[in-house]
XYZ file of C-alpha atoms in Angstrom:
312
model
C 0.000 0.000 0.000
C 1.004 3.642 -0.382
C 2.826 5.231 2.540
C 0.750 7.939 4.196
C 2.747 11.132 4.740
C 1.804 14.346 6.442
C 1.944 17.430 4.210
C 5.042 19.576 4.628
C 3.808 22.651 2.743
C 0.565 24.291 1.681
C 0.732 22.872 -1.833
C 0.765 19.294 -0.546
C -2.040 20.152 1.875
C -4.212 21.431 -1.001
C -3.615 18.230 -2.948
C -4.714 16.136 0.011
C -7.835 18.252 0.419
C -8.761 17.585 -3.223
C -8.744 13.834 -2.540
C -10.601 14.139 0.760
C -14.329 13.235 0.952
C -16.737 16.088 0.180
C -20.455 16.711 0.537
C -20.650 17.409 -3.205
C -18.189 15.127 -4.942
C -16.273 16.004 -8.081
C -16.810 14.208 -11.389
C -15.743 10.571 -11.088
C -12.596 9.590 -12.946
C -12.178 6.309 -14.797
C -9.118 4.066 -14.728
C -8.632 2.139 -18.002
C -6.168 -0.753 -18.019
C -5.577 -4.158 -19.624
C -4.478 -7.635 -18.616
C -1.736 -9.941 -19.805
C -3.340 -10.600 -23.171
C -5.611 -8.185 -25.033
C -7.123 -8.494 -28.503
C -7.191 -5.765 -31.137
C -10.937 -5.352 -30.606
C -10.456 -4.564 -26.921
C -7.579 -2.172 -27.594
C -9.772 -0.236 -30.003
C -12.643 -0.247 -27.495
C -10.418 1.065 -24.684
C -9.225 3.860 -26.976
C -12.854 4.762 -27.762
C -13.839 4.849 -24.078
C -10.790 6.979 -23.283
C -11.833 9.344 -26.092
C -15.439 9.586 -24.845
C -14.267 10.169 -21.256
C -11.820 12.855 -22.308
C -10.549 14.787 -19.296
C -11.974 12.327 -16.738
C -10.053 9.142 -17.528
C -6.568 7.718 -17.041
C -5.329 4.935 -19.314
C -2.529 2.466 -18.596
C -1.163 0.683 -21.674
C 1.199 -1.732 -19.915
C 0.252 -5.349 -19.239
C -0.874 -6.276 -15.728
C -0.268 -9.889 -14.715
C -1.596 -9.720 -11.152
C -5.105 -8.442 -11.919
C -7.749 -11.195 -11.819
C -11.230 -9.877 -11.034
C -13.753 -12.124 -9.264
C -10.851 -14.087 -7.671
C -9.550 -13.860 -4.120
C -6.385 -11.807 -4.022
C -6.669 -10.808 -7.676
C -8.262 -7.423 -6.969
C -5.515 -5.995 -4.751
C -3.738 -4.361 -7.693
C -6.998 -2.773 -8.839
C -7.503 -1.184 -5.429
C -3.875 -0.016 -5.383
C -4.198 1.695 -8.787
C -7.544 3.201 -7.746
C -5.927 4.768 -4.674
C -2.875 5.917 -6.614
C -4.845 7.646 -9.406
C -7.882 8.697 -7.294
C -10.261 6.915 -9.709
C -13.582 5.452 -8.566
C -14.523 3.716 -11.851
C -12.547 0.859 -13.419
C -12.520 -0.578 -16.955
C -10.380 -3.705 -17.304
C -9.909 -5.627 -20.582
C -8.542 -9.147 -21.049
C -8.656 -11.876 -23.680
C -8.460 -15.653 -23.284
C -9.731 -18.782 -24.938
C -12.305 -19.337 -22.204
C -13.508 -15.707 -22.155
C -12.665 -13.935 -25.441
C -12.948 -10.146 -25.658
C -13.677 -9.867 -21.958
C -14.469 -6.467 -20.420
C -14.894 -5.865 -16.686
C -16.655 -2.711 -15.460
C -16.404 -1.907 -11.779
C -17.008 0.704 -9.139
C -15.072 1.378 -5.954
C -15.978 2.828 -2.584
C -13.185 4.257 -0.439
C -10.816 2.738 -3.032
C -12.114 -0.774 -2.373
C -14.046 -2.845 -4.924
C -17.768 -2.090 -4.589
C -19.278 -4.141 -7.436
C -18.243 -5.708 -10.757
C -19.904 -6.563 -14.072
C -18.191 -8.768 -16.647
C -19.364 -8.600 -20.274
C -18.229 -10.037 -23.565
C -17.830 -7.685 -26.531
C -19.258 -8.848 -29.887
C -19.735 -7.113 -33.255
C -17.681 -4.089 -32.271
C -17.683 -1.159 -34.713
C -15.413 1.825 -33.947
C -16.268 5.419 -34.721
C -13.992 5.329 -37.763
C -16.284 2.825 -39.486
C -19.097 5.399 -39.517
C -19.160 8.713 -41.380
C -15.785 10.389 -40.864
C -17.077 13.973 -40.671
C -19.300 13.108 -37.684
C -16.472 11.978 -35.412
C -16.587 14.580 -32.693
C -15.090 14.956 -29.251
C -17.400 15.629 -26.315
C -17.853 19.364 -25.845
C -16.564 20.654 -22.521
C -19.499 20.869 -20.131
C -21.914 18.918 -22.363
C -24.118 16.146 -20.996
C -25.180 12.938 -22.785
C -28.661 11.465 -22.774
C -29.377 7.790 -22.115
C -32.126 5.747 -23.741
C -32.713 2.281 -22.252
C -35.075 0.296 -24.466
C -36.563 -2.985 -23.304
C -38.270 -4.471 -20.271
C -35.131 -6.395 -19.340
C -33.652 -3.317 -17.666
C -36.513 -3.438 -15.147
C -36.997 -7.189 -14.696
C -33.632 -8.943 -15.173
C -31.172 -8.532 -12.282
C -28.059 -8.677 -14.492
C -29.335 -5.989 -16.881
C -30.440 -3.746 -14.007
C -26.935 -3.939 -12.584
C -25.368 -3.252 -15.978
C -27.636 -0.221 -16.397
C -26.422 1.297 -13.117
C -22.765 0.783 -14.024
C -23.169 2.269 -17.533
C -24.874 5.343 -16.093
C -22.040 5.831 -13.614
C -19.451 5.349 -16.343
C -20.694 7.867 -18.912
C -22.874 10.428 -17.135
C -20.023 12.717 -15.984
C -20.553 15.436 -13.408
C -23.918 15.704 -11.693
C -25.654 19.059 -12.317
C -28.934 20.611 -11.176
C -29.785 22.714 -14.252
C -29.297 21.714 -17.874
C -29.312 23.741 -21.096
C -30.754 21.991 -24.148
C -27.949 23.354 -26.316
C -25.477 21.420 -24.135
C -26.965 18.050 -25.123
C -24.935 16.843 -28.094
C -25.127 13.032 -27.990
C -27.310 10.117 -26.890
C -26.288 6.651 -25.695
C -28.841 4.071 -26.820
C -28.960 0.734 -24.967
C -31.355 -1.925 -26.247
C -32.061 -5.154 -24.367
C -31.950 -7.835 -27.073
C -32.543 -10.729 -24.642
C -32.037 -11.558 -20.978
C -28.218 -11.259 -21.131
C -27.399 -9.230 -24.286
C -27.490 -5.455 -24.717
C -26.885 -3.535 -27.941
C -24.934 -0.358 -27.144
C -24.380 2.541 -29.557
C -23.888 6.299 -29.614
C -25.849 8.826 -31.676
C -25.149 12.501 -32.244
C -27.899 15.125 -31.975
C -28.249 17.087 -35.194
C -30.151 20.210 -34.176
C -33.364 20.786 -32.255
C -36.131 21.497 -34.765
C -39.675 22.775 -34.350
C -42.315 20.136 -33.758
C -45.425 22.223 -33.047
C -45.253 21.367 -29.348
C -43.176 22.486 -26.369
C -40.712 19.627 -26.892
C -38.467 20.068 -29.972
C -37.961 17.365 -32.604
C -34.553 15.723 -32.396
C -32.696 14.109 -35.305
C -30.211 11.383 -34.350
C -27.350 10.072 -36.473
C -25.402 7.000 -35.365
C -21.683 7.694 -35.039
C -20.533 4.757 -32.900
C -18.964 3.035 -31.237
C -21.529 0.227 -31.390
C -21.262 -3.265 -29.930
C -23.142 -6.130 -28.303
C -22.494 -6.562 -24.584
C -23.122 -10.121 -23.340
C -23.314 -10.306 -19.557
C -21.183 -13.173 -18.206
C -20.665 -12.584 -14.490
C -21.654 -9.885 -12.051
C -21.172 -9.302 -8.335
C -23.444 -7.079 -6.298
C -22.199 -5.258 -3.187
C -23.040 -6.775 0.195
C -25.741 -5.100 2.215
C -23.469 -3.675 4.921
C -21.147 -2.019 2.386
C -24.107 -0.747 0.365
C -25.654 0.806 3.466
C -22.430 2.668 4.264
C -21.911 3.797 0.652
C -25.478 5.078 0.291
C -25.293 7.132 3.479
C -25.756 10.839 2.821
C -25.135 13.912 4.932
C -27.982 15.535 6.808
C -29.799 18.211 4.844
C -29.190 21.178 7.068
C -31.475 24.006 6.039
C -30.097 27.509 5.978
C -30.515 29.662 9.059
C -33.502 31.977 8.761
C -32.463 35.527 7.936
C -34.339 38.145 9.884
C -35.895 41.190 8.201
C -35.034 39.923 4.688
C -37.582 39.185 1.987
C -37.084 37.807 -1.510
C -39.239 38.983 -4.381
C -39.386 37.631 -7.920
C -39.240 41.101 -9.469
C -37.108 43.098 -7.048
C -34.924 40.276 -5.774
C -33.585 40.543 -2.238
C -35.283 43.170 -0.039
C -34.307 44.156 3.487
C -35.893 46.136 6.333
C -33.853 48.601 8.390
C -35.130 49.719 11.804
C -33.971 53.144 13.077
C -34.645 54.014 16.739
C -36.521 57.193 17.707
C -34.079 60.124 17.669
C -36.002 62.292 20.206
C -35.592 65.471 18.183
C -37.928 67.489 20.447
C -35.587 67.174 23.409
C -32.436 68.308 21.601
C -30.741 71.532 22.786
C -29.873 74.068 20.113
C -26.984 76.489 20.588
C -26.522 79.920 19.056
C -23.764 78.615 16.782
C -26.109 76.609 14.606
C -25.526 77.360 10.920
C -29.229 77.459 10.201
C -29.764 80.307 12.683
C -26.917 82.340 11.194
C -28.486 82.021 7.756
C -31.817 83.297 9.100
C -30.085 86.355 10.592
C -28.415 87.178 7.296
C -31.700 86.911 5.443
C -33.401 89.110 8.042
C -30.756 91.842 7.690
C -31.082 91.691 3.925
C -34.869 92.051 3.910
C -35.115 94.602 6.766
C -32.010 96.870 6.763
C -31.489 98.931 9.963
C -31.915 102.809 9.678
C -28.773 104.890 10.177
C -28.626 106.987 13.344
C -28.288 110.794 12.726
C -26.317 113.052 15.083
C -28.285 116.162 16.231
C -26.418 119.505 16.690
C -26.807 121.056 20.112
C -28.316 124.585 20.268
């Protein structure tokens, strides 16, 4: 395991605070790595996922011999890399005769394995096989839509689990408000049968008028597209799930006295001024207002000059 060190300067302290738990977590990062043997299909798929998760993914291209998901002791390296890179989502690819084109999707809690889903990749088509001018990178700050088609996502346990993991993998940062112009792509997942899901990506080509409040959306498939066949999956145990789902108490803001909020005027406040007791104030003769009154009185009523009388 990594050696825990105390920060020696403010820069190291800030880095530790970034990795510390928060009430509102940052966007989850994805760790992409491969096993001892990987096929060309899986290498292309890992490159596509790294491209779609641009800015929120870390990819390792070296072979990893000690990683064996679903086996005791084979997940230690995954937890080590998760702690080292501060990634909470894992995509692991391997290829063997028993399980060809094998892809493992997993989530971690406190850098320990939370749950795993193992799928087989069939009929993979990269983005290059579609129209070349439609290959686009995700716009910074954009959000994808998800369309899950089929009753299997509500009834079959394996597909319900796969749905949760796919949403965690591609949804990005959680936001409260969303602008329609920021929606540029849609992930379409179709339940073909009880253990197979068709996955593809479509780009949104403009929001056109439809005569209603909701605009008409034109979708063009740009890939990647593939069939995901669920092989194995492991749900989290109840005790770990209870701890992971625990949320902080919703502490309401302290009531602000004498402050009102209006839709038109915004924030309004009341100010209370105590009685100044003007009637009891003493006025001196040096008040500027009195001097002005004297000057005006002299100007309006000038005093008559005294005349000196001669004595007889």
